[in-house]
Coordinates of C-alpha atoms in Angstrom, one line a residue:
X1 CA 81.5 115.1 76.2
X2 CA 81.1 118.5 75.2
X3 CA 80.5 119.7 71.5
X4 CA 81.4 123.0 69.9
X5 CA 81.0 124.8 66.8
X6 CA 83.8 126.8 65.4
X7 CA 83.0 129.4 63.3
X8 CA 85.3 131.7 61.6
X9 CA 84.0 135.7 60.9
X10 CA 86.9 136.3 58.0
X11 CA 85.6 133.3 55.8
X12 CA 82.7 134.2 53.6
X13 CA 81.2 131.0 54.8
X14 CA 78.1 130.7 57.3
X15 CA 78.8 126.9 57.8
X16 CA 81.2 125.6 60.9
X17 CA 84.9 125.4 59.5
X18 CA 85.0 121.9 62.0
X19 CA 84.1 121.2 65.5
X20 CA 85.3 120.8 69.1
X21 CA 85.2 118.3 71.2
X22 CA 85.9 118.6 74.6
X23 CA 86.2 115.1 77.1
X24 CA 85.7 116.3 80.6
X25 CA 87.2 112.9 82.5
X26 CA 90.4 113.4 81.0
X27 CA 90.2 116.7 80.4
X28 CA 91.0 116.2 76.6
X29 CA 90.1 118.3 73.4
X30 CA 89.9 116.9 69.8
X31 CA 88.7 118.7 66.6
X32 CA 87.2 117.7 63.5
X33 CA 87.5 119.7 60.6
X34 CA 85.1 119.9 57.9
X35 CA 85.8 117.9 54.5
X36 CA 85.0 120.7 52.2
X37 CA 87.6 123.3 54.0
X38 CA 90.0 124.6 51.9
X39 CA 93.6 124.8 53.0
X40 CA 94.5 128.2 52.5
X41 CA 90.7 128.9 54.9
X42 CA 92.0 126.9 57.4
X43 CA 93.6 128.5 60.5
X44 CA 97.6 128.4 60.1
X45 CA 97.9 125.6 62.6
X46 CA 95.5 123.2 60.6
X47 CA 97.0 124.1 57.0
X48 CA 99.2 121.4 56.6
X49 CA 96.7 118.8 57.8
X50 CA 93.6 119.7 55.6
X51 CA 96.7 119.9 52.3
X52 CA 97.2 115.9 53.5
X53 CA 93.4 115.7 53.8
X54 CA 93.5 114.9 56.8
X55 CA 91.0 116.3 59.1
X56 CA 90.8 114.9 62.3
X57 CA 93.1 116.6 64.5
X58 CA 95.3 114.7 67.3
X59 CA 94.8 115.6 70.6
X60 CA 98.4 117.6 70.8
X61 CA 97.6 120.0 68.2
X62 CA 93.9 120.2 69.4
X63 CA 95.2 121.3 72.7
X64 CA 97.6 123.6 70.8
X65 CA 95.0 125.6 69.0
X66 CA 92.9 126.1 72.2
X67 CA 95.9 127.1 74.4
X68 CA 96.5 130.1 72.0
X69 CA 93.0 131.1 72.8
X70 CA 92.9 131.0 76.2
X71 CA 95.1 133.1 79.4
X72 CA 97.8 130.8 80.4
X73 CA 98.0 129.5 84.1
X74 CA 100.9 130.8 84.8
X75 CA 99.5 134.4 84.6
X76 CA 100.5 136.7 87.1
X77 CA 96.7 138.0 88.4
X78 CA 95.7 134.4 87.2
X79 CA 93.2 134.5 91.1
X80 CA 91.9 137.3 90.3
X81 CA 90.6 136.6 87.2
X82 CA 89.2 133.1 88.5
X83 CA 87.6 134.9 91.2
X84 CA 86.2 137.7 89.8
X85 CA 84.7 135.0 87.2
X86 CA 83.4 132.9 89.8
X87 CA 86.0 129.8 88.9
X88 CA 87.1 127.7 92.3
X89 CA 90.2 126.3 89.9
X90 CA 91.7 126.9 86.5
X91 CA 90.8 124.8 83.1
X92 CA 91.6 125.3 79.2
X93 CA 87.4 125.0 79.0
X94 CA 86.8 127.0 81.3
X95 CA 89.1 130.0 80.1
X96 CA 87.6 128.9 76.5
X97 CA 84.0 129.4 77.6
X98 CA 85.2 133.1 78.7
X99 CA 86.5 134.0 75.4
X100 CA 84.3 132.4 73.5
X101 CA 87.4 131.0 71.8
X102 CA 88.3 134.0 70.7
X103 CA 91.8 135.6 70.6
X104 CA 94.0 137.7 68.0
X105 CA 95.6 135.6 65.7
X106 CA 92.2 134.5 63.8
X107 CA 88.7 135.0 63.3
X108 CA 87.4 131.7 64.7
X109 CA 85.0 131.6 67.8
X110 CA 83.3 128.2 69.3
X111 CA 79.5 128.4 69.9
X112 CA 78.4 125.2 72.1
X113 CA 75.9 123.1 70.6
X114 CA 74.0 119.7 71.4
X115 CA 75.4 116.5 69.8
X116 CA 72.8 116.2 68.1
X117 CA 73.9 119.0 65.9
X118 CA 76.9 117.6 64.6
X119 CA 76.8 116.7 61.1
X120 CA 76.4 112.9 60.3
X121 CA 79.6 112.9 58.4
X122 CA 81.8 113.7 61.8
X123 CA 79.6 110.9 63.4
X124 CA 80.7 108.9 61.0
X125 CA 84.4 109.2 61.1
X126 CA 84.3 109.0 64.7
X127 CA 82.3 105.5 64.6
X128 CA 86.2 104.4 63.2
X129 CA 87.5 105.2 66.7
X130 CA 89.1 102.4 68.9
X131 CA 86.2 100.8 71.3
X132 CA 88.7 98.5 73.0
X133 CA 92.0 96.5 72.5
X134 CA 94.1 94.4 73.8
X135 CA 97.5 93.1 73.1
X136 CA 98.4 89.3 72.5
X137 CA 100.8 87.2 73.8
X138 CA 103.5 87.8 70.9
X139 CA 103.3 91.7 71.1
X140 CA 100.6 92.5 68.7
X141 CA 97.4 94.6 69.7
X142 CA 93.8 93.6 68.7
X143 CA 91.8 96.7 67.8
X144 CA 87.7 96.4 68.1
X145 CA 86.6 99.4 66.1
X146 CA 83.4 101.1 67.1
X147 CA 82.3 100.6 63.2
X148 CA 82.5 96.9 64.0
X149 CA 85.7 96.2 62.4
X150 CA 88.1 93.9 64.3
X151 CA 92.1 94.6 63.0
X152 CA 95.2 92.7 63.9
X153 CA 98.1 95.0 64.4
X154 CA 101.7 94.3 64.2
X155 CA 103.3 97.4 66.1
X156 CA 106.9 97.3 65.0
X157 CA 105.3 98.1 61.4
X158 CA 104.8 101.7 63.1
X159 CA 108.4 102.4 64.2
X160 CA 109.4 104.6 61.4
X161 CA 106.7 106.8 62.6
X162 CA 106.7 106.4 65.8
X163 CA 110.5 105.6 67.1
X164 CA 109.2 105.6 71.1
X165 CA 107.7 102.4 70.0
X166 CA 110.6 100.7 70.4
X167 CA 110.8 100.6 74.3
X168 CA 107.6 99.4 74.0
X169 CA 108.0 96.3 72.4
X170 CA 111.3 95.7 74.6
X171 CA 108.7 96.5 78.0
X172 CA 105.7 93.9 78.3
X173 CA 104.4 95.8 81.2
X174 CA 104.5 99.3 79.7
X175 CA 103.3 97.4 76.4
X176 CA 100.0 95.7 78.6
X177 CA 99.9 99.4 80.5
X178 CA 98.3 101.2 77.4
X179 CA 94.9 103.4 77.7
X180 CA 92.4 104.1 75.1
X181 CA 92.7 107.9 74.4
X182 CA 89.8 110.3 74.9
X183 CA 86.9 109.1 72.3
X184 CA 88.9 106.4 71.2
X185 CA 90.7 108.7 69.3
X186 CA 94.4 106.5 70.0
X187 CA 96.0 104.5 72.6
X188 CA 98.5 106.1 75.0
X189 CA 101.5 104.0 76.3
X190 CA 102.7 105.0 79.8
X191 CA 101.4 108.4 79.3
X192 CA 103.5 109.5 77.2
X193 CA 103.6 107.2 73.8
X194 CA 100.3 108.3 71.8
X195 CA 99.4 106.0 68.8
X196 CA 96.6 107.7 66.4
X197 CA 93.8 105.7 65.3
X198 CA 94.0 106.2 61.9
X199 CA 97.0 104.6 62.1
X200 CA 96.2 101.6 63.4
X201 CA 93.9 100.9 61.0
X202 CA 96.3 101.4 58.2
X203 CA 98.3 98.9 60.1
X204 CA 96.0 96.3 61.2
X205 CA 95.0 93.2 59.1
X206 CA 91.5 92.6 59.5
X207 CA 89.9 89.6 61.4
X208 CA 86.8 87.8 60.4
X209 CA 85.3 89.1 63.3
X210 CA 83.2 91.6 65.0
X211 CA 83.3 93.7 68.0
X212 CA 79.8 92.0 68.7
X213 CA 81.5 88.5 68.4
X214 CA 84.0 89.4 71.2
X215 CA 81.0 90.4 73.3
X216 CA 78.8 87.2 72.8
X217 CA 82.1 85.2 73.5
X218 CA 82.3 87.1 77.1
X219 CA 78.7 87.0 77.7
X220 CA 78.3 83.2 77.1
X221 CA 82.1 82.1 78.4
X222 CA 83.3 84.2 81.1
X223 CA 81.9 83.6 84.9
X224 CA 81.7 85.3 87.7
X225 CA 82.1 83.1 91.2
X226 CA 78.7 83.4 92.2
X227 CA 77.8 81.6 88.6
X228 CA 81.1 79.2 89.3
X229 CA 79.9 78.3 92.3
X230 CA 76.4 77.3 91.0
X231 CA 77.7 75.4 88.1
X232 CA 80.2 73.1 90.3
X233 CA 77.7 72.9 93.4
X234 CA 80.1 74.1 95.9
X235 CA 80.3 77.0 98.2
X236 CA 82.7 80.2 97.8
X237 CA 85.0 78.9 100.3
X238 CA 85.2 75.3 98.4
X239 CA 86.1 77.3 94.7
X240 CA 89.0 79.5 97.0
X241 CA 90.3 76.0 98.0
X242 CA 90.2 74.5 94.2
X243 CA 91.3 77.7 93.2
X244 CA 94.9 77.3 95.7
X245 CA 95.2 73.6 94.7
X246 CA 95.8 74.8 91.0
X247 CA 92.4 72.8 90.1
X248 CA 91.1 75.6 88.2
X249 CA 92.6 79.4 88.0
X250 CA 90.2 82.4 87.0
X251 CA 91.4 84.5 83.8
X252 CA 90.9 87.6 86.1
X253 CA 91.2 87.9 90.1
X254 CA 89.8 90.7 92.2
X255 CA 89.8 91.7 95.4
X256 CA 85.9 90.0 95.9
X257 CA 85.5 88.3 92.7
X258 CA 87.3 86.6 90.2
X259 CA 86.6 85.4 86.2
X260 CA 86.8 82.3 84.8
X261 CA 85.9 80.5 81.5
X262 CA 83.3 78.5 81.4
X263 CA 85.1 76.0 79.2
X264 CA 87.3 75.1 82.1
X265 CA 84.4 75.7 85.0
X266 CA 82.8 72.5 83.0
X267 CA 85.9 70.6 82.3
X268 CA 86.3 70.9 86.2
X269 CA 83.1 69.4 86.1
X270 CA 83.4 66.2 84.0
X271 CA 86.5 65.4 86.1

């Protein structure tokens, strides 16, 4: 990840206006605006957000403000600008980093900084990002927060705002299909179907659990088949055979390896 400064020169204001965050693997931008920016300061784009107070802007819009600020690929001497700036292929960051983010509409311009740099209060918010889900077997999703909050979330209660939704809940394969979003900022359904965070939480009825309670539960129940192996005595070709006689099935199978719960490793055992 990437972090960025942005600065405005028309503000009477020596303090970042919010920051940039750039996720090279999927190539995604989100910003975070500052608390204390007023909404008539805030570039046009971001003026309806910071009036809602909110300040954490989706990856759409994100990309939305930097693609104003940057040449568009479709350009007709789009080569020759790549080549003459010593670019092998075309990126938004790239074109940013050229510009500085700088472009006529506004005042604003990005300065790169380490993350290190970045105000504890945007660290904060961000630690209320997804750090994994999963959905359960009557079409909810659990949320582990990285804050350590566990949330139970009912998605038909987001229909109104998100109407794709309903395909969906109607699809369990595009519903187990879903990807956590850059940063854990939301979860994407095939692609296409992005779900904010802040949402979620709004949705979600909390567990009495934590994201560290899921992990202890993996670490202390869930075996590889060199472990399986050990605990029943028997050799890899042995577990394959109980494994195709329905004796005990793994919770996960891969290509080399497969899962399985050490509850029914030592119920296999007692039998």
């Amino acid at each position: 990840m990437k972090s960025y400064a942005i600065y405005d020169e028309g503000l009477d204001r020596i303090e970042p206006i919010g920051y940039l965050f750039y996720y090279e693997k999927s190539e995604s931008f989100i910003i975070e605006l500052c608390e204390d920016l007023d909404e008539w300061d805030a570039p046009l784009l971001f003026q309806k957000l910071v009036r809602e107070k909110k300040y954490t802007v989706s990856r759409d819009i994100s990309l939305m403000w930097v693609k104003e600020r940057v040449i568009p690929s479709g350009r007709q001497n789009i080569g020759s600008i790549l080549k003459n700036h010593k670019l092998k292929d075309y990126s938004e960051m790239a074109m940013l980093s050229l510009s500085k983010g700088r472009c006529s509409q506004d005042d604003c311009y990005i300065v790169e900084i380490d993350e290190e740099r970045v105000p504890e209060n945007i660290k904060e918010r961000m630690r209320r990002n997804l750090q994994e889900c999963f959905p359960t077997e009557d079409n909810q999703l659990v949320c582990l927060f990285k804050d350590d909050v566990v949330k139970k979330v009912e998605l038909s209660l987001l229909l109104r705002q998100y109407h794709e939704l309903s395909h969906v809940l109607k699809n369990r394969k595009m519903l187990d299909s879903f990807t956590i979003g850059a940063g854990g900022y939301s979860i994407i359904f095939n692609d296409s179907i992005e779900i904010q965070v802040s949402d979620l939480r709004i949705a979600g009825q909390p567990l009495p659990l934590t994201t560290g309670d899921f992990y202890n539960f993996v670490r202390r129940n869930v075996l590889d088949t060199t472990k399986t192996c050990g605990m029943l005595q028997c050799t890899r070709q042995n577990l394959s055979y109980l494994v195709n006689e329905s004796k005990i099935q793994p919770i996960l199978r891969g290509t080399k390896e497969n899962l399985y719960l050490k509850g029914e490793v030592e119920k296999m055992m007692n039998e």
